[in-house]
Short mmCIF file of C-alpha atoms in Angstrom, two decimals:
data_model
loop_
_atom_site.label_atom_id
_atom_site.label_comp_id
_atom_site.label_asym_id
_atom_site.label_seq_id
_atom_site.Cartn_x
_atom_site.Cartn_y
_atom_site.Cartn_z
CA MET K 157 -133.55 54.36 81.74
CA ALA K 158 -132.99 54.53 78.00
CA ASP K 159 -135.82 55.28 75.71
CA VAL K 160 -136.97 52.61 73.30
CA GLU K 161 -136.62 53.79 69.72
CA PHE K 162 -138.85 52.50 67.00
CA HIS K 163 -137.49 52.31 63.45
CA ASP K 164 -139.41 52.35 60.22
CA ARG K 165 -139.66 49.10 58.35
CA GLU K 166 -137.71 50.28 55.30
CA ILE K 167 -134.75 51.21 57.41
CA MET K 168 -134.72 47.80 59.04
CA ASN K 169 -134.42 46.13 55.65
CA ASP K 170 -131.29 48.11 54.90
CA VAL K 171 -129.55 47.10 58.09
CA PRO K 172 -127.25 44.18 57.30
CA LEU K 173 -128.19 41.38 59.65
CA GLU K 174 -125.75 38.75 58.42
CA GLY K 175 -122.29 38.53 57.05
CA ASP K 176 -119.12 36.53 57.08
CA ILE K 177 -116.62 36.46 59.86
CA THR K 178 -113.60 36.96 57.64
CA VAL K 179 -110.60 39.19 57.54
CA PRO K 180 -111.72 42.36 55.80
CA GLY K 181 -108.85 42.34 53.32
CA LEU K 182 -109.74 38.93 51.88
CA LYS K 183 -113.44 39.52 51.87
CA THR K 184 -113.87 40.43 48.22
CA GLN K 185 -111.92 37.40 46.99
CA TYR K 186 -114.05 35.07 49.07
CA GLU K 187 -117.23 36.62 47.83
CA ASP K 188 -116.08 36.29 44.24
CA GLN K 189 -115.39 32.60 44.66
CA GLU K 190 -118.71 32.03 46.32
CA ILE K 191 -120.66 33.66 43.54
CA SER K 192 -118.71 32.29 40.62
CA THR K 193 -119.06 28.54 41.22
CA LEU K 194 -122.58 28.68 39.89
CA ASP K 195 -121.61 30.43 36.70
CA GLU K 196 -118.35 28.73 35.89
CA PRO K 197 -118.14 26.27 33.03
CA VAL K 198 -118.69 22.60 33.89
CA ARG K 199 -115.15 21.79 32.89
CA GLU K 200 -113.80 23.95 35.69
CA THR K 201 -115.99 22.28 38.26
CA ILE K 202 -114.90 18.86 37.14
CA MET K 203 -111.24 19.83 36.96
CA ARG K 204 -111.33 21.15 40.50
CA ASP K 205 -112.60 17.83 41.81
CA VAL K 206 -110.17 15.92 39.62
CA LYS K 207 -107.33 18.03 40.95
CA ALA K 208 -108.44 17.36 44.52
CA VAL K 209 -108.51 13.64 43.88
CA GLY K 210 -105.16 13.78 42.14
CA THR K 211 -103.59 15.71 44.99
CA LYS K 212 -104.77 13.09 47.43
CA PHE K 213 -103.29 10.27 45.37
CA TRP K 214 -100.02 12.19 45.37
CA HIS K 215 -100.11 12.56 49.13
CA VAL K 216 -100.71 8.85 49.52
CA LEU K 217 -97.75 7.99 47.35
CA TYR K 218 -95.50 10.41 49.21
CA PRO K 219 -96.93 10.45 52.73
CA LYS K 220 -95.22 13.49 54.16
CA GLN K 221 -98.05 15.88 54.88
CA SER K 222 -100.59 14.13 56.97
CA SER K 223 -103.39 16.67 57.31
CA SER K 224 -104.73 17.37 53.84
CA LEU K 225 -106.19 13.92 53.28
CA LEU K 226 -108.21 14.18 56.42
CA LYS K 227 -109.41 17.77 56.18
CA GLU K 228 -111.42 17.42 52.99
CA TRP K 229 -112.43 13.88 52.51
CA ASP K 230 -114.01 12.60 49.35
CA LEU K 231 -114.91 9.13 48.17
CA TRP K 232 -114.16 9.57 44.46
CA GLY K 233 -110.68 8.17 44.79
CA PRO K 234 -111.74 5.06 46.69
CA LEU K 235 -114.53 4.45 44.18
CA ILE K 236 -112.16 4.72 41.22
CA LEU K 237 -109.70 2.35 42.88
CA CYS K 238 -112.42 -0.12 43.82
CA VAL K 239 -113.90 -0.28 40.34
CA PHE K 240 -110.44 -0.66 38.83
CA LEU K 241 -109.50 -3.44 41.26
CA ALA K 242 -112.78 -5.28 40.76
CA MET K 243 -112.57 -5.12 36.98
CA MET K 244 -109.02 -6.38 36.92
CA LEU K 245 -109.47 -9.12 39.50
CA GLN K 246 -112.67 -10.73 38.36
CA GLY K 247 -112.61 -14.13 36.82
CA SER K 248 -113.23 -14.10 33.11
CA THR K 249 -116.51 -15.49 31.79
CA GLU K 250 -115.15 -17.78 29.07
CA GLU K 251 -113.27 -19.86 31.58
CA LEU K 252 -116.39 -20.18 33.67
CA ASN K 253 -117.63 -22.58 31.09
CA LYS K 254 -114.42 -24.58 30.81
CA MET K 255 -113.45 -25.19 34.39
CA ARG K 256 -114.72 -24.15 37.75
CA ASP K 257 -113.67 -20.56 37.93
CA GLY K 258 -112.62 -19.70 41.43
CA GLY K 259 -111.73 -16.08 41.07
CA PRO K 260 -113.77 -13.44 42.83
CA GLN K 261 -116.55 -11.87 40.88
CA PHE K 262 -116.77 -8.13 40.42
CA ALA K 263 -119.36 -7.87 43.17
CA GLU K 264 -117.27 -9.89 45.61
CA VAL K 265 -114.28 -7.57 45.27
CA PHE K 266 -116.59 -4.61 45.64
CA VAL K 267 -118.11 -6.03 48.81
CA ILE K 268 -114.76 -6.99 50.32
CA TYR K 269 -113.39 -3.52 49.64
CA TRP K 270 -116.26 -1.44 51.02
CA VAL K 271 -117.43 -3.78 53.78
CA GLY K 272 -113.83 -4.24 54.82
CA ALA K 273 -113.27 -0.48 54.97
CA VAL K 274 -116.47 -0.01 56.96
CA ILE K 275 -115.57 -2.73 59.45
CA VAL K 276 -112.07 -1.36 59.97
CA THR K 277 -113.52 2.14 60.44
CA LEU K 278 -116.07 0.88 62.96
CA ASN K 279 -113.24 -0.84 64.79
CA ILE K 280 -111.27 2.42 64.98
CA LYS K 281 -114.27 4.29 66.27
CA LEU K 282 -115.19 1.64 68.84
CA LEU K 283 -111.66 1.68 70.19
CA GLY K 284 -112.12 5.37 70.88
CA GLY K 285 -110.49 6.96 67.86
CA ASN K 286 -111.40 10.58 67.24
CA ILE K 287 -111.88 10.62 63.53
CA SER K 288 -115.09 10.86 61.59
CA PHE K 289 -116.52 7.84 59.80
CA PHE K 290 -116.07 9.10 56.25
CA GLN K 291 -112.63 10.53 56.88
CA SER K 292 -111.45 7.10 57.89
CA ILE K 293 -113.04 5.39 54.88
CA CYS K 294 -111.46 8.07 52.68
CA VAL K 295 -107.98 7.38 54.07
CA LEU K 296 -108.34 3.60 53.86
CA GLY K 297 -109.64 3.82 50.32
CA TYR K 298 -106.95 6.15 49.04
CA CYS K 299 -104.17 4.10 50.57
CA VAL K 300 -105.07 1.17 48.29
CA CYS K 301 -103.40 3.17 45.51
CA PRO K 302 -99.93 1.52 45.82
CA LEU K 303 -101.60 -1.91 45.62
CA ALA K 304 -103.47 -0.87 42.49
CA ILE K 305 -100.19 0.19 40.92
CA SER K 306 -98.68 -3.16 41.83
CA LEU K 307 -101.64 -4.86 40.16
CA ILE K 308 -100.90 -3.01 36.93
CA ILE K 309 -97.24 -4.04 37.11
CA CYS K 310 -98.18 -7.66 37.81
CA ARG K 311 -100.52 -7.69 34.86
CA ILE K 312 -97.74 -6.45 32.64
CA ILE K 313 -95.42 -9.16 33.99
CA LEU K 314 -98.10 -11.79 33.37
CA ILE K 315 -97.95 -11.11 29.64
CA ALA K 316 -94.69 -13.03 29.50
CA SER K 317 -94.71 -16.80 30.00
CA GLN K 318 -94.52 -17.62 33.65
CA THR K 319 -91.54 -18.96 35.52
CA THR K 320 -90.77 -19.24 39.20
CA ALA K 321 -88.46 -16.23 38.99
CA LEU K 322 -91.24 -14.08 37.61
CA PHE K 323 -93.51 -15.28 40.36
CA VAL K 324 -90.93 -14.24 42.92
CA VAL K 325 -90.68 -10.83 41.26
CA ARG K 326 -94.45 -10.40 41.38
CA PHE K 327 -94.47 -11.52 44.99
CA ILE K 328 -91.83 -9.00 45.97
CA ILE K 329 -93.63 -6.17 44.18
CA VAL K 330 -96.90 -6.95 45.91
CA VAL K 331 -95.17 -7.20 49.30
CA ILE K 332 -93.55 -3.79 48.76
CA ALA K 333 -96.88 -2.28 47.75
CA PHE K 334 -98.57 -3.86 50.78
CA GLY K 335 -95.96 -2.37 53.09
CA TRP K 336 -96.31 1.03 51.41
CA SER K 337 -100.11 1.03 51.78
CA THR K 338 -100.00 0.00 55.41
CA PHE K 339 -97.30 2.54 56.20
CA ALA K 340 -99.18 5.35 54.45
CA SER K 341 -102.47 4.65 56.17
CA THR K 342 -100.90 4.34 59.61
CA ALA K 343 -99.10 7.63 58.97
CA PHE K 344 -102.43 9.31 58.33
CA LEU K 345 -104.37 7.63 61.10
CA THR K 346 -101.73 7.61 63.78
CA ASP K 347 -103.00 10.62 65.70
CA CYS K 348 -106.49 9.32 66.15
CA HIS K 349 -105.82 6.39 68.42
CA PRO K 350 -105.33 6.34 72.16
CA PRO K 351 -101.71 5.35 72.76
CA ASN K 352 -102.30 2.05 74.55
CA ARG K 353 -104.47 0.76 71.74
CA LYS K 354 -102.40 1.66 68.71
CA ALA K 355 -101.57 -1.92 67.81
CA LEU K 356 -105.19 -2.94 68.26
CA ALA K 357 -106.28 -0.28 65.77
CA ILE K 358 -103.49 -0.90 63.26
CA TYR K 359 -103.85 -4.69 63.05
CA PRO K 360 -107.23 -4.61 61.20
CA ILE K 361 -105.78 -2.15 58.69
CA PHE K 362 -102.90 -4.56 58.18
CA LEU K 363 -105.37 -7.43 57.68
CA PHE K 364 -107.46 -5.42 55.20
CA TYR K 365 -104.48 -4.64 52.96
CA PHE K 366 -103.19 -8.19 53.41
CA VAL K 367 -106.42 -9.61 52.00
CA ILE K 368 -106.30 -7.24 49.04
CA SER K 369 -102.65 -8.16 48.46
CA TRP K 370 -103.55 -11.84 48.51
CA LEU K 371 -106.24 -11.23 45.89
CA ILE K 372 -103.68 -9.46 43.73
CA ILE K 373 -100.86 -11.98 44.08
CA SER K 374 -103.08 -14.95 43.39
CA HIS K 375 -104.56 -13.41 40.28
CA THR K 376 -102.91 -15.31 37.48
CA HIS K 377 -105.28 -14.89 34.58
CA SER K 378 -103.73 -13.37 31.54
CA ILE V 198 -99.06 18.22 116.14
CA PHE V 199 -102.11 20.34 115.83
CA PRO V 200 -105.42 19.87 114.08
CA TRP V 201 -104.69 22.71 111.68
CA LYS V 202 -101.81 20.74 110.20
CA LEU V 203 -104.23 18.03 109.13
CA VAL V 204 -106.57 20.60 107.64
CA SER V 205 -103.82 22.03 105.47
CA ALA V 206 -103.15 18.57 104.08
CA ALA V 207 -106.80 17.83 103.54
CA ALA V 208 -107.56 15.64 100.56
CA PHE V 209 -110.55 16.02 98.30
CA LEU V 210 -111.96 12.57 98.09
CA VAL V 211 -112.92 11.48 94.59
CA PRO V 212 -113.53 7.78 94.19
CA GLU V 213 -112.19 5.75 91.28
CA ARG V 214 -114.65 4.30 88.84
CA GLY V 215 -116.40 1.39 90.45
CA GLN V 216 -115.18 2.29 93.93
CA ASP V 217 -117.97 3.16 96.27
CA LYS V 218 -116.26 3.79 99.56
CA ILE V 219 -113.04 5.35 100.82
CA ASP V 220 -111.55 4.63 104.24
CA ILE V 221 -109.36 7.17 106.00
CA VAL V 222 -107.55 5.92 109.11
CA ILE V 223 -106.00 8.45 111.43
CA ASN V 224 -103.91 6.98 114.19
CA GLU V 225 -102.47 9.88 116.04
CA THR V 226 -104.28 11.95 118.52
CA PHE V 227 -105.30 15.17 116.93
CA GLY V 228 -108.33 15.50 118.95
CA GLU V 229 -111.43 14.99 116.89
CA VAL V 230 -110.94 15.47 113.19
CA GLU V 231 -113.96 16.87 111.49
CA SER V 232 -115.00 14.99 108.43
CA SER V 233 -115.59 18.30 106.70
CA ASN V 234 -111.83 18.81 106.61
CA LEU V 235 -111.39 15.58 104.78
CA ILE V 236 -113.96 16.15 102.08
CA GLY V 237 -113.22 19.74 101.29
CA LYS V 238 -116.42 21.31 102.33
CA GLU V 239 -115.13 24.82 101.76
CA GLN V 240 -117.61 25.33 99.00
CA THR V 241 -120.59 26.67 100.80
CA ASP V 242 -122.99 26.08 97.97
CA LYS V 243 -123.00 22.31 98.32
CA SER V 244 -126.30 20.87 99.38
CA ASP V 245 -126.50 17.96 101.77
CA ASN V 246 -126.88 15.53 98.88
CA ASP V 247 -123.44 16.43 97.61
CA ILE V 248 -121.61 15.53 100.77
CA PRO V 249 -120.47 11.94 101.14
CA HIS V 250 -121.79 10.20 104.15
CA ASP V 251 -119.15 9.79 106.87
CA ASN V 252 -119.29 6.79 109.14
CA TYR V 253 -116.84 7.66 111.89
CA THR V 254 -115.56 5.22 114.47
CA GLU V 255 -112.91 5.52 117.12
CA ASN V 256 -111.37 2.65 119.02
CA SER V 257 -109.60 2.66 122.35
CA ASN V 258 -106.17 3.53 120.99
CA ASP V 259 -107.48 6.83 119.67
CA VAL V 260 -107.45 5.51 116.14
CA GLN V 261 -110.12 7.19 114.09
CA THR V 262 -111.58 5.54 111.03
CA HIS V 263 -113.70 7.57 108.66
CA THR V 264 -115.54 5.55 106.08
CA PHE V 265 -116.98 7.68 103.30
CA THR V 266 -119.77 6.32 101.15
CA LYS V 267 -122.54 7.73 98.97
CA PHE V 268 -120.41 9.97 96.83
CA PRO V 269 -122.24 12.40 94.56
CA PRO V 270 -122.02 11.59 90.85
CA THR V 271 -118.95 13.09 89.20
CA ALA V 272 -118.27 14.08 85.62
CA GLU V 273 -116.56 10.73 85.03
CA ASP V 274 -119.79 8.88 85.68
CA GLU V 275 -121.50 10.70 82.86
CA ASP V 276 -118.90 9.53 80.37
CA GLU V 277 -119.70 5.92 81.13
CA GLU V 278 -123.14 6.12 79.63
CA THR V 279 -122.23 7.80 76.37
CA ASP V 280 -121.48 4.78 74.25
CA LYS V 281 -122.73 1.37 75.31
CA SER V 282 -121.10 -0.42 72.40
CA GLU V 283 -117.65 0.90 73.34
CA GLN V 284 -117.73 -1.21 76.47
CA PHE V 285 -117.28 -4.30 74.30
CA PHE V 286 -114.00 -2.90 73.02
CA ASP V 287 -112.63 -1.68 76.30
CA VAL V 288 -109.28 -3.43 76.14
CA GLU V 289 -105.66 -2.53 75.72
CA THR V 290 -103.06 -4.14 73.52
CA ARG V 291 -101.28 -6.02 76.26
CA GLN V 292 -104.59 -7.28 77.65
CA VAL V 293 -105.50 -8.78 74.30
CA LEU V 294 -102.09 -10.41 73.97
CA TYR V 295 -102.34 -11.77 77.52
CA ARG V 296 -105.74 -13.28 76.79
CA ILE V 297 -104.56 -14.87 73.56
CA GLY V 298 -101.58 -16.40 75.35
CA GLY V 299 -103.75 -17.72 78.15
CA SER V 300 -106.13 -19.41 75.73
CA MET V 301 -103.41 -21.65 74.40
CA LEU V 302 -102.00 -22.98 77.67
CA PRO V 303 -104.29 -25.18 79.71
CA LEU V 304 -103.53 -25.03 83.43
CA PRO V 305 -105.57 -27.49 85.49
CA ARG V 306 -105.85 -25.39 88.61
CA SER V 307 -106.79 -22.08 87.06
CA ASN V 308 -109.95 -21.03 85.32
CA TYR V 309 -109.15 -19.07 82.14
CA LEU V 310 -112.41 -17.15 82.33
CA LYS V 311 -111.83 -16.00 85.89
CA SER V 312 -108.15 -15.17 85.55
CA HIS V 313 -107.96 -13.65 82.11
CA ILE V 314 -111.36 -12.50 80.95
CA ARG V 315 -113.01 -11.01 84.01
CA PRO V 316 -113.80 -8.21 84.75
CA ASN V 317 -114.08 -6.81 81.25
CA PRO V 318 -114.94 -9.35 78.56
CA ASP V 319 -114.39 -7.84 75.15
CA LEU V 320 -115.48 -8.57 71.62
CA TYR V 321 -112.45 -7.06 69.88
CA GLY V 322 -110.22 -10.10 70.34
CA PRO V 323 -112.77 -12.76 69.38
CA PHE V 324 -114.01 -10.87 66.32
CA TRP V 325 -110.58 -10.20 64.84
CA ILE V 326 -109.30 -13.66 65.73
CA CYS V 327 -112.25 -15.17 63.84
CA THR V 328 -111.74 -12.86 60.87
CA THR V 329 -108.02 -13.63 60.73
CA LEU V 330 -108.76 -17.34 61.02
CA VAL V 331 -111.20 -17.13 58.10
CA PHE V 332 -108.53 -15.69 55.85
CA THR V 333 -105.66 -17.87 57.02
CA THR V 334 -107.65 -21.07 56.55
CA ALA V 335 -108.86 -19.93 53.12
CA ILE V 336 -105.33 -19.02 52.06
CA ALA V 337 -103.94 -22.24 53.52
CA GLY V 338 -106.57 -24.25 51.67
CA ASN V 339 -105.68 -22.55 48.40
CA LEU V 340 -101.97 -23.01 48.99
CA ALA V 341 -102.53 -26.67 49.81
CA ASN V 342 -104.35 -27.21 46.53
CA TYR V 343 -101.63 -25.41 44.62
CA LEU V 344 -98.69 -27.16 46.21
CA GLN V 345 -100.26 -30.59 45.95
CA SER V 346 -100.94 -30.14 42.26
CA ALA V 347 -97.75 -28.29 41.40
CA GLY V 348 -96.06 -31.29 39.87
CA ILE V 349 -98.82 -31.77 37.28
CA ASP V 350 -98.20 -28.39 35.65
CA TYR V 351 -101.43 -27.16 37.06
CA GLN V 352 -102.38 -23.60 36.36
CA TRP V 353 -103.40 -22.40 39.72
CA LYS V 354 -107.07 -21.53 39.85
CA TYR V 355 -107.68 -20.38 43.34
CA ASP V 356 -111.02 -20.95 44.92
CA PHE V 357 -112.21 -17.70 46.37
CA HIS V 358 -115.33 -19.34 47.65
CA LYS V 359 -113.28 -21.03 50.32
CA VAL V 360 -113.42 -17.66 52.04
CA THR V 361 -117.20 -17.65 52.20
CA PHE V 362 -117.29 -21.24 53.40
CA ALA V 363 -114.67 -20.59 56.07
CA ALA V 364 -116.42 -17.42 57.22
CA THR V 365 -119.74 -19.17 57.60
CA ALA V 366 -118.27 -22.11 59.48
CA ILE V 367 -116.11 -20.10 61.86
CA PHE V 368 -118.57 -17.39 62.72
CA SER V 369 -121.36 -19.94 63.20
CA TYR V 370 -119.15 -21.93 65.55
CA TRP V 371 -118.19 -18.79 67.45
CA TRP V 372 -121.83 -17.78 68.04
CA LEU V 373 -123.90 -20.96 68.02
CA VAL V 374 -121.91 -23.08 70.44
CA PRO V 375 -121.81 -20.41 73.19
CA THR V 376 -125.53 -19.85 72.66
CA ALA V 377 -126.15 -23.56 73.11
CA ILE V 378 -123.94 -23.77 76.19
CA PHE V 379 -125.49 -20.69 77.74
CA GLY V 380 -128.92 -22.14 77.00
CA VAL V 381 -128.06 -25.46 78.63
CA LEU V 382 -126.56 -23.78 81.69
CA TRP V 383 -129.56 -21.49 82.05
CA TRP V 384 -132.00 -24.36 81.56
CA ARG V 385 -130.27 -26.33 84.28
CA GLY V 386 -130.37 -23.31 86.60
CA ASN V 387 -126.61 -23.24 86.85
CA GLN V 388 -125.21 -21.02 89.58
CA ALA V 389 -121.77 -20.47 88.16
CA GLY V 390 -122.66 -16.99 87.00
CA TYR V 391 -121.11 -17.12 83.53
CA THR V 392 -122.68 -14.42 81.40
CA PHE V 393 -123.30 -14.94 77.70
CA LEU V 394 -120.73 -12.30 76.82
CA GLU V 395 -118.06 -14.06 78.86
CA ILE V 396 -118.72 -17.43 77.22
CA LEU V 397 -118.66 -15.75 73.81
CA CYS V 398 -115.38 -14.10 74.69
CA VAL V 399 -113.78 -17.36 75.89
CA TYR V 400 -114.82 -19.18 72.72
CA GLY V 401 -113.49 -16.44 70.50
CA TYR V 402 -110.10 -16.50 72.16
CA SER V 403 -110.01 -20.30 72.13
CA LEU V 404 -109.88 -20.18 68.34
CA ALA V 405 -106.64 -18.23 68.48
CA ILE V 406 -104.45 -21.33 68.47
CA TYR V 407 -105.84 -22.39 65.09
CA ILE V 408 -104.25 -19.38 63.41
CA PRO V 409 -100.64 -20.59 63.68
CA VAL V 410 -101.91 -24.13 63.04
CA SER V 411 -103.45 -23.06 59.73
CA ILE V 412 -100.35 -21.10 58.76
CA LEU V 413 -98.15 -24.13 59.44
CA TRP V 414 -100.37 -26.21 57.16
CA VAL V 415 -98.20 -24.87 54.34
CA ILE V 416 -95.72 -27.61 55.24
CA GLN V 417 -96.89 -30.43 53.05
CA PHE V 418 -96.54 -33.50 55.21
CA ASN V 419 -99.87 -35.09 55.88
CA TRP V 420 -98.90 -36.58 59.23
CA PHE V 421 -97.49 -33.22 60.34
CA GLN V 422 -100.71 -31.43 59.43
CA TRP V 423 -102.81 -33.92 61.35
CA LEU V 424 -100.42 -33.62 64.29
CA LEU V 425 -100.90 -29.85 64.26
CA VAL V 426 -104.66 -30.31 64.27
CA ALA V 427 -104.46 -32.69 67.21
CA VAL V 428 -102.13 -30.52 69.29
CA GLY V 429 -104.10 -27.34 68.64
CA ALA V 430 -107.45 -28.92 69.38
CA VAL V 431 -106.24 -30.61 72.54
CA MET V 432 -104.56 -27.50 74.00
CA SER V 433 -107.39 -25.07 73.48
CA GLY V 434 -110.00 -27.74 74.06
CA LEU V 435 -108.51 -28.36 77.49
CA VAL V 436 -108.65 -24.65 78.27
CA LEU V 437 -112.34 -24.73 77.45
CA VAL V 438 -112.83 -27.86 79.57
CA PHE V 439 -111.12 -26.23 82.54
CA VAL V 440 -113.36 -23.19 82.14
CA PHE V 441 -116.61 -25.12 82.11
CA TRP V 442 -115.81 -27.95 84.50
CA PRO V 443 -116.23 -25.79 87.65
CA ALA V 444 -119.58 -24.68 86.29
CA VAL V 445 -121.04 -28.11 85.63
CA ARG V 446 -119.35 -29.91 88.49
CA GLU V 447 -122.43 -29.76 90.69
CA GLU V 448 -124.66 -31.21 88.04
CA ASP V 449 -125.67 -34.78 87.66
CA LYS V 450 -122.51 -36.74 86.74
CA LYS V 451 -123.77 -37.93 83.39
CA ILE V 452 -124.93 -34.53 82.26
CA ALA V 453 -121.74 -32.84 83.42
CA TRP V 454 -119.54 -35.29 81.58
CA SER V 455 -121.61 -35.18 78.42
CA ILE V 456 -121.45 -31.39 78.31
CA ILE V 457 -117.69 -31.45 78.71
CA VAL V 458 -117.24 -34.15 76.08
CA VAL V 459 -119.47 -32.32 73.61
CA ILE V 460 -117.53 -29.08 74.09
CA PHE V 461 -114.25 -30.84 73.44
CA LEU V 462 -115.51 -32.80 70.44
CA LEU V 463 -117.01 -29.75 68.74
CA HIS V 464 -113.73 -27.93 69.14
CA LEU V 465 -111.86 -30.83 67.60
CA ALA V 466 -114.46 -31.18 64.84
CA LEU V 467 -113.90 -27.63 63.65
CA ALA V 468 -110.21 -28.19 62.98
CA VAL V 469 -110.71 -31.66 61.56
CA GLY V 470 -113.42 -30.32 59.29
CA PHE V 471 -111.17 -27.73 57.72
CA LYS V 472 -108.30 -30.14 57.30
CA ALA V 473 -110.54 -32.75 55.72
CA LYS V 474 -112.33 -30.38 53.37
CA TRP V 475 -109.12 -29.11 51.87
CA CYS V 476 -107.11 -32.28 51.92
CA VAL V 477 -106.85 -33.47 48.35
CA HIS V 478 -105.26 -36.82 49.06
CA CYS V 479 -107.20 -37.84 52.14
CA LYS V 480 -108.21 -41.42 51.86
CA PHE V 481 -110.93 -41.57 54.43
CA PHE V 482 -113.01 -38.56 53.51
#
């Protein structure tokens, strides 16, 4: 039977009771990063987030590496894209007075975007996909980026006077962007679905980007 | 052939989901086969509650039949209770496609609900069919306006609020009519055994035919568009009629016929309503 030893209180305070489970060699670097985020200038904090958002946009446009978008999700990118889309697509107020303006209002685009993303995410989860809620919204939101670029291009084309040929050009650009968005998002989300339900999970994503594409192609205000 | 040979090939009986008995028929004479060799009772720590109940019979030709019931709960049973809402989405791709196909082809002898929907009615198909229909009818309505006014140098102002109108109409139809039918059947004490979820599911899938109909509305011939409406409504309306006729057959003749006629007319009214609302040149609306 071992004897029970009693320690003095001061000694107990010196005994380290917590620490990190890290490789000893990297320990000092990790500790430095941990401490310094409080003291760093605001610009650095902002730039780090901006860089993260920018990297994600890059990965959407060139969907080779499928894991980084999912590992650290953030909703900045989707918010930026949504606000941009809503501002560009809303009907203008002066024409509201002249004729019945049928374009979506800012709030309607907002609602379609976020409610659409939530419904598609719920669908993925109900079909048994193993991805977290916000990761899925993050992926769906970021993959609208090609469509936003096509909106910019269409707006530029709309500056010229419209002919059927220009309409066809706009149509083709939006179709390409739609295909790019759908392909990118299925590339990111492909591992999460059970194999016999892949088409069931991908179809709502297709419908979501189709609706956004329709909003873009039918936007003819200049 | 000795009893020990059977023991070495003993199976551990685990029932499939929803299966509550397993029959083992042994028709050679091994002498008496102990049920313990069939259910793997080597683990000595099993209590009596864990052992399936063996009902053993032997007929004159030395054929033994062991019927095992009362299996202990397995790990699979626990998974079933984790997410109740997932049961509404428990379908596979080919099942959904099969159900959509069946909703468009009325066959007089078969009941769509019994052959396609049971045993697992789902909400995935109906919900996404309705959503798709909302957008295809809204887009078709906008395209119709544009194409009909194209000759007048009309700057296309699309009406986004068609989407909200279409969504309200379609989702109301999808939920309110099944509620009414279920209410009527329940009020009459109907014994057909159609659950609310099954009726909801059938109605959702019956709207599937209107999706290609609304896409084909792009073709700008008025008679062709009305023909599409008629064909679509009749085909899927008949599927609905064949589903509900066996249920109301035992009712009073007048009530049965009025229910069937109302179901068919409402289905037709939905398509006619959309066509009429977005038909710029219609003379009678």
